PDB file of C-alpha atoms in Angstrom:
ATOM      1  CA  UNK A 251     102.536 126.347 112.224  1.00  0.00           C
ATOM      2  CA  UNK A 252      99.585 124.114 111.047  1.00  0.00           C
ATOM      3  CA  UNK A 253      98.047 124.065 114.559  1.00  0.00           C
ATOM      4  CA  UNK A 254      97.000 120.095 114.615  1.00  0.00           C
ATOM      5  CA  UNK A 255      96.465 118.917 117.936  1.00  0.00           C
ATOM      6  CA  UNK A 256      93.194 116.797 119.890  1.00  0.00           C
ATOM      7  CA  UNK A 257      93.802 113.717 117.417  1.00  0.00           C
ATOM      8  CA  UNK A 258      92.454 110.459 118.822  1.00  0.00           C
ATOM      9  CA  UNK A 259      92.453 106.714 117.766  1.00  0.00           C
ATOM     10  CA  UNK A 260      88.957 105.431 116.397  1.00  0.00           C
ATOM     11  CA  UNK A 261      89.492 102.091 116.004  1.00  0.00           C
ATOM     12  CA  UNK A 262      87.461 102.626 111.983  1.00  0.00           C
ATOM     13  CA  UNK A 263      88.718 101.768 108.990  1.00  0.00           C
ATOM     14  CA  UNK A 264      87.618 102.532 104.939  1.00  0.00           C
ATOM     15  CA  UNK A 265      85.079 100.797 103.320  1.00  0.00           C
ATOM     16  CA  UNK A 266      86.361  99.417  99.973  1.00  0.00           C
ATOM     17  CA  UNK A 267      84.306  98.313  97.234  1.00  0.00           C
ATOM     18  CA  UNK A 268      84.224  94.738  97.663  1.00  0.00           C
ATOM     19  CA  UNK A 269      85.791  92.131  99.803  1.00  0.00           C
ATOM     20  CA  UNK A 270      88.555  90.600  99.234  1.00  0.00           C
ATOM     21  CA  UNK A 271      89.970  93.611  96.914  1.00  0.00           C
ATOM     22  CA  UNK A 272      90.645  95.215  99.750  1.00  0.00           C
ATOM     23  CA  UNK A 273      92.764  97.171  97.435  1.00  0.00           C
ATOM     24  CA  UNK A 274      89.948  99.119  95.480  1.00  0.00           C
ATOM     25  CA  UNK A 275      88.757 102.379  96.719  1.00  0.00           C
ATOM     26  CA  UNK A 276      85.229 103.500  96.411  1.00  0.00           C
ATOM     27  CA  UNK A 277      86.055 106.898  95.042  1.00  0.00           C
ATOM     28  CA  UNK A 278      89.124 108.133  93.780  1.00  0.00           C
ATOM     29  CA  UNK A 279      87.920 111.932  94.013  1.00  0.00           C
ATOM     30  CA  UNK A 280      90.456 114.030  96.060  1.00  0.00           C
ATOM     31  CA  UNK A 281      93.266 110.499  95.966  1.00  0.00           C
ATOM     32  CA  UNK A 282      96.860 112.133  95.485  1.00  0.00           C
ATOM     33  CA  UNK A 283      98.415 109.193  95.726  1.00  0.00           C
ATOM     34  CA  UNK A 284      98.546 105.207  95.773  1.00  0.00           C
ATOM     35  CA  UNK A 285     101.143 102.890  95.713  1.00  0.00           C
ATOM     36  CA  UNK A 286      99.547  99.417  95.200  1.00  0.00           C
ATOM     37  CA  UNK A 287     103.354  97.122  95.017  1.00  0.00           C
ATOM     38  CA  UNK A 288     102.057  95.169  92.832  1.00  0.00           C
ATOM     39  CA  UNK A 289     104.853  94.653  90.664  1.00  0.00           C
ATOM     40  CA  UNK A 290     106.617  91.825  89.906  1.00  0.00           C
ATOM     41  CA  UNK A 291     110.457  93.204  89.284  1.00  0.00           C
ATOM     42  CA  UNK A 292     112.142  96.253  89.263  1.00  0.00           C
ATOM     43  CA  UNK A 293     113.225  99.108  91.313  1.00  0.00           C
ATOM     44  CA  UNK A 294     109.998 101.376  90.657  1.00  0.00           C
ATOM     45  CA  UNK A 295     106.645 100.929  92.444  1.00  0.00           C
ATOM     46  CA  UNK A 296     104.431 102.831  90.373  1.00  0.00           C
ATOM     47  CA  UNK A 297     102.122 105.560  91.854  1.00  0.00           C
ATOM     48  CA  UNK A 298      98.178 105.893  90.486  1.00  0.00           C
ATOM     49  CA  UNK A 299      96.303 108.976  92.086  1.00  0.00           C
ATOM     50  CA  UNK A 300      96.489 112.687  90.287  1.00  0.00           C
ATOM     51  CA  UNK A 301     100.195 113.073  91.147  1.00  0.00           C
ATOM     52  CA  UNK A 302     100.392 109.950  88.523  1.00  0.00           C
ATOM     53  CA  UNK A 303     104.150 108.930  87.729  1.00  0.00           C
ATOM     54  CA  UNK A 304     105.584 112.281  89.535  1.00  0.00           C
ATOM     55  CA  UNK A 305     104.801 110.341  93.078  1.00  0.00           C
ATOM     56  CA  UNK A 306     106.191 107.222  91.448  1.00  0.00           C
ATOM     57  CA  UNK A 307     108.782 105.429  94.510  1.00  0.00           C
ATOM     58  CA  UNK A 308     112.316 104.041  94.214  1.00  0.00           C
ATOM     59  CA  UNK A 309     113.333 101.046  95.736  1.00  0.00           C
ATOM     60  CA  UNK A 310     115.804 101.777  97.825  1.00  0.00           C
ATOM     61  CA  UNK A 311     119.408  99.580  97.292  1.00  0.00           C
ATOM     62  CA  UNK A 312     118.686  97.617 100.631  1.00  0.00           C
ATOM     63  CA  UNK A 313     116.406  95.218  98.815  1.00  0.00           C
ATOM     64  CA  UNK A 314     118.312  91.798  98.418  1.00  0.00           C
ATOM     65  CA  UNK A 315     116.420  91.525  95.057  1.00  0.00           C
ATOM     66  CA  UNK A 316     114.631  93.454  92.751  1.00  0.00           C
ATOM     67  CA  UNK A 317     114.688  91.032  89.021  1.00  0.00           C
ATOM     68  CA  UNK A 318     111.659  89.194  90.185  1.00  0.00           C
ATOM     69  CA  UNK A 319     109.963  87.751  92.721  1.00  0.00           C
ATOM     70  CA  UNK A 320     110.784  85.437  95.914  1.00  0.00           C
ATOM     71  CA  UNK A 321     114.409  85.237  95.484  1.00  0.00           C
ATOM     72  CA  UNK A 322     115.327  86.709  98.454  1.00  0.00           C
ATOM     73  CA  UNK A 323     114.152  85.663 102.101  1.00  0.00           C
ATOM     74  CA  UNK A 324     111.827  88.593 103.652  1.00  0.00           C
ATOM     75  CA  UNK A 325     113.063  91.275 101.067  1.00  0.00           C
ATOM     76  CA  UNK A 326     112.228  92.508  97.541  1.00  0.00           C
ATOM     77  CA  UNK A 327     109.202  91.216  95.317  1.00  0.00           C
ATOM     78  CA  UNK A 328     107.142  88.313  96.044  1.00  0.00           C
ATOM     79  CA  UNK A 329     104.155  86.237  94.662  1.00  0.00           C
ATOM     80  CA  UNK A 330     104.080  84.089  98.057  1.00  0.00           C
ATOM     81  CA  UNK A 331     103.717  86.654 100.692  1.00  0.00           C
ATOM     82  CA  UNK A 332     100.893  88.822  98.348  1.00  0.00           C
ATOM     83  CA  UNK A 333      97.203  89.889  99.831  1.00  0.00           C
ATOM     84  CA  UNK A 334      96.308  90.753  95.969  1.00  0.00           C
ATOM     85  CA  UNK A 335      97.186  91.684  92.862  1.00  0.00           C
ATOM     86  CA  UNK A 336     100.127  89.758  91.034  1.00  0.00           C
ATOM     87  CA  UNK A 337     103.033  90.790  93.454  1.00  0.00           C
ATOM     88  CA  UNK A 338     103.726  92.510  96.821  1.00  0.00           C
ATOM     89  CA  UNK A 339     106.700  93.443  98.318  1.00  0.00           C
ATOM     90  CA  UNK A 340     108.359  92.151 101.512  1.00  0.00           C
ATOM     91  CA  UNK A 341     110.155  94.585 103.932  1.00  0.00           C
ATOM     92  CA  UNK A 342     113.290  92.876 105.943  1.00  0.00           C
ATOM     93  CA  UNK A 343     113.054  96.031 108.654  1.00  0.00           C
ATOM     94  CA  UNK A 344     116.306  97.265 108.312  1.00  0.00           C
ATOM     95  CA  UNK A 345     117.113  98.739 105.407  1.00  0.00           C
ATOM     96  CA  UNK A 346     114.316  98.508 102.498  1.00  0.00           C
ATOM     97  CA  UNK A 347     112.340 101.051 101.813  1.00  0.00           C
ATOM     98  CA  UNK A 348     110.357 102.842  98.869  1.00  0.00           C
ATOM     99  CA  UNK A 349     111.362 106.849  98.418  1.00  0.00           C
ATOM    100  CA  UNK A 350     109.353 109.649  96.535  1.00  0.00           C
ATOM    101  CA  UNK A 351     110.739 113.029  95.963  1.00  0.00           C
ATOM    102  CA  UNK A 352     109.928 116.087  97.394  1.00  0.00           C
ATOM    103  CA  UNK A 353     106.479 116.944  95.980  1.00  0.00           C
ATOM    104  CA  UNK A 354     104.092 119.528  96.912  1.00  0.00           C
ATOM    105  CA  UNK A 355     100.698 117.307  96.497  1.00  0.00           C
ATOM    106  CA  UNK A 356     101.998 115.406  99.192  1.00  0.00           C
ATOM    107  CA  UNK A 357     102.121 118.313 101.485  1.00  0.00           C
ATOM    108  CA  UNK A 358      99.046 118.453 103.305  1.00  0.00           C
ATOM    109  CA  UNK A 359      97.402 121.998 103.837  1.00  0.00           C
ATOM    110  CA  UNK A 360      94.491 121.253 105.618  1.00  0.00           C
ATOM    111  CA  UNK A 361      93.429 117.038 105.947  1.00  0.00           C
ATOM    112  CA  UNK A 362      95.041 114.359 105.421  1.00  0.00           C
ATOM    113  CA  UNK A 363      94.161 110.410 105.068  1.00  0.00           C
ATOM    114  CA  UNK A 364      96.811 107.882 104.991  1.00  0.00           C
ATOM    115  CA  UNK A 365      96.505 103.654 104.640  1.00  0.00           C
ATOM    116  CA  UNK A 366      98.202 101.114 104.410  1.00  0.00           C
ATOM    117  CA  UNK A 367      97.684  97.156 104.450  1.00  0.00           C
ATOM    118  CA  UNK A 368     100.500  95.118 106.135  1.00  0.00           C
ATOM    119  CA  UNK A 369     101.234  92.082 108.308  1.00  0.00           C
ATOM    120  CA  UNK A 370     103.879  92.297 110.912  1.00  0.00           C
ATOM    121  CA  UNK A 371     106.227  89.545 111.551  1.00  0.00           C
ATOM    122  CA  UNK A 372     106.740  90.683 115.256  1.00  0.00           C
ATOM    123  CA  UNK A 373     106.032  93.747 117.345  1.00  0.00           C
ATOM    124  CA  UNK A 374     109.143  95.884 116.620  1.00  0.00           C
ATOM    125  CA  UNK A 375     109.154  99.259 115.357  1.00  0.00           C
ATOM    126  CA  UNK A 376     108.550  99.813 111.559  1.00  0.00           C
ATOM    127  CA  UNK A 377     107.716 102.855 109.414  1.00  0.00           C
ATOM    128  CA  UNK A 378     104.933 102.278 107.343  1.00  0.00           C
ATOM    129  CA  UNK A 379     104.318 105.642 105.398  1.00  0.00           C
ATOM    130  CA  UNK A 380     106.689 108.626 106.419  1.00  0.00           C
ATOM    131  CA  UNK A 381     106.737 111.789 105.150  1.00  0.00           C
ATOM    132  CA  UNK A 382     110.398 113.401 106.188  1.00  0.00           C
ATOM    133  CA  UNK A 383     110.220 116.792 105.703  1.00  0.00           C
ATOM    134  CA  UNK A 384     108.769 119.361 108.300  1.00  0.00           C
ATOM    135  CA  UNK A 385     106.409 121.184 106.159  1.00  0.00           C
ATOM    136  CA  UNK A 386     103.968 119.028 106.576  1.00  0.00           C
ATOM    137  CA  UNK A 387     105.236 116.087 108.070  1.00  0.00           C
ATOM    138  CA  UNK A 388     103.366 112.928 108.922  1.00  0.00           C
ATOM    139  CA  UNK A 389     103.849 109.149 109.750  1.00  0.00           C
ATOM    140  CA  UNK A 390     101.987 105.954 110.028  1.00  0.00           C
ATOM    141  CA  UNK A 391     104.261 103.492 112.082  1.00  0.00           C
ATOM    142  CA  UNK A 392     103.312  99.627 112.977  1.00  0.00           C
ATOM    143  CA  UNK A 393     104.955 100.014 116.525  1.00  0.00           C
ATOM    144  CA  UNK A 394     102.537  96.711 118.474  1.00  0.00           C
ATOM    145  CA  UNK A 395     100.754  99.315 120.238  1.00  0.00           C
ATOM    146  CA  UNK A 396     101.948 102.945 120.108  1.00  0.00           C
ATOM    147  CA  UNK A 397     102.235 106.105 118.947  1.00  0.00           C
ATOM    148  CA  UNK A 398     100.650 104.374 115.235  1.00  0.00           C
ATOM    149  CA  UNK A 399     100.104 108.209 113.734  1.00  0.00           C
ATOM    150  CA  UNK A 400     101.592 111.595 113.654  1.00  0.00           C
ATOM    151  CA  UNK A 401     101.505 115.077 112.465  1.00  0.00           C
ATOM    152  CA  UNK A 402     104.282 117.292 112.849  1.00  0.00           C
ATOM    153  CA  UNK A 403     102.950 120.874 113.893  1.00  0.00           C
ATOM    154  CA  UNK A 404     105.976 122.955 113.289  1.00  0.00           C
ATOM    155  CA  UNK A 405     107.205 122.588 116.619  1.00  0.00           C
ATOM    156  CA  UNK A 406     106.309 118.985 117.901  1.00  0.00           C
ATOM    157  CA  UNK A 407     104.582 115.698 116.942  1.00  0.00           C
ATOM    158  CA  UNK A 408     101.537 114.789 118.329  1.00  0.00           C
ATOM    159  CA  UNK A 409     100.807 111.209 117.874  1.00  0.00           C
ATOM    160  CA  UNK A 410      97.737 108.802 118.298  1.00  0.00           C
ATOM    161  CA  UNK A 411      97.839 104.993 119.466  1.00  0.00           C
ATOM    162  CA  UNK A 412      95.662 102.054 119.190  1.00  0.00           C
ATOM    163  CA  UNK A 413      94.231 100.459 122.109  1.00  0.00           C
ATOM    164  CA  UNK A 414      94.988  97.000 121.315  1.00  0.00           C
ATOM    165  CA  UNK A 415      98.319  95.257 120.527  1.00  0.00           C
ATOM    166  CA  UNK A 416      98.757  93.731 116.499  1.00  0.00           C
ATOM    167  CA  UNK A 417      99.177  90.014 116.418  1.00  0.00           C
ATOM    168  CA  UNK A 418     101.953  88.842 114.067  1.00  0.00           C
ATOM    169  CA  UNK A 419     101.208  87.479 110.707  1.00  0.00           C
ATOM    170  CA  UNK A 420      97.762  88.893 110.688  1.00  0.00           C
ATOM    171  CA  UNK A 421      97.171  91.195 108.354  1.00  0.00           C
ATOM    172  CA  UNK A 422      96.105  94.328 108.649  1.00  0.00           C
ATOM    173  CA  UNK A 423      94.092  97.555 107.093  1.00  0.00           C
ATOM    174  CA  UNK A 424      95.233 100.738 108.740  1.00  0.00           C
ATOM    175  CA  UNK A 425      93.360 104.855 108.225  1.00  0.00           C
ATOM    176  CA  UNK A 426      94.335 107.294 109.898  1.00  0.00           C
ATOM    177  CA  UNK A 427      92.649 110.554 109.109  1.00  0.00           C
ATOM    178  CA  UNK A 428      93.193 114.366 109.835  1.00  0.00           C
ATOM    179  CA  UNK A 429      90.691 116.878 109.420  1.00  0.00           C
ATOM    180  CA  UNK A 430      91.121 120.995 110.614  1.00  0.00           C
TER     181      UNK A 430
END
């Protein structure tokens, strides 16, 4: 049982190093992970962070199109729909998705800090970062305007939501943070 309960919704994000590379992180001391999608083709979105190409993702077969960019509407690689870098890659909401295996550094023991960047198309439910497995479990969901974070406990999620609803095709930078 990790025992985390009392989380709450700041409304704070990360400082980055300079605007617009939004992407860039200040440090990297203590990053496990980071997927930045900026490939162009392919089925692997390449992972930087101390886990290196071990945390490296899969595209999952749902993506209409992995060979390059923009040939599929809403789905696969694109140079259109970017923030930065060379390429980005568009999620339809049904079936894409990026997997990593099983891997201990992404097990948290004690805190935890999760982002992501995206821009909605509407206010459904999507999964933004999910770890699956219980020991350690944790999610950061785009859901308009609830339950945005979780931690699984051993026994039950507890979850934390924003007090304001995300506009479609805005895009936004999202933290959340866990400290015991």
């Amino acid at each position: 049982n990790l025992g985390w309960t009392n989380l709450t919704w700041t409304g704070q994000g990360i400082r980055t190093v300079a605007i617009p590379d939004g992407e860039t992180p200040i440090s990297t001391s203590g990053l496990v992970a980071s997927w930045s999608f900026n490939e162009t083709s392919g089925t692997t979105a390449a992972s930087g962070g101390s886990c290196g190409a071990t945390c490296n993702g899969t595209l999952a077969a749902g993506f209409a199109s992995t060979t390059s960019q923009d040939q599929a509407p809403l789905t696969g690689w694109t140079a259109n729909n970017r923030r930065w870098g060379a390429g980005a890659l568009m999620f339809d909401g049904s079936n894409d998705f990026i997997s990593v295996a099983a891997v201990a550094d992404l097990n948290p023991q004690s805190e935890l800090t999760v982002m992501s960047w995206f821009r909605p198309n509407n206010n459904t439910v999507a999964s933004l970062l999910h770890k699956g497995d219980l020991s350690g479990a944790w999610q950061l969901n785009f859901t308009g305007a609830a339950n945005l974070f979780g931690i699984y406990n051993g026994s039950s999620w507890n979850w934390v939501s924003p007090s304001f609803a995300f506009t479609p095709g805005e895009w936004y930078q999202i933290a959340a943070t866990y400290t015991s």
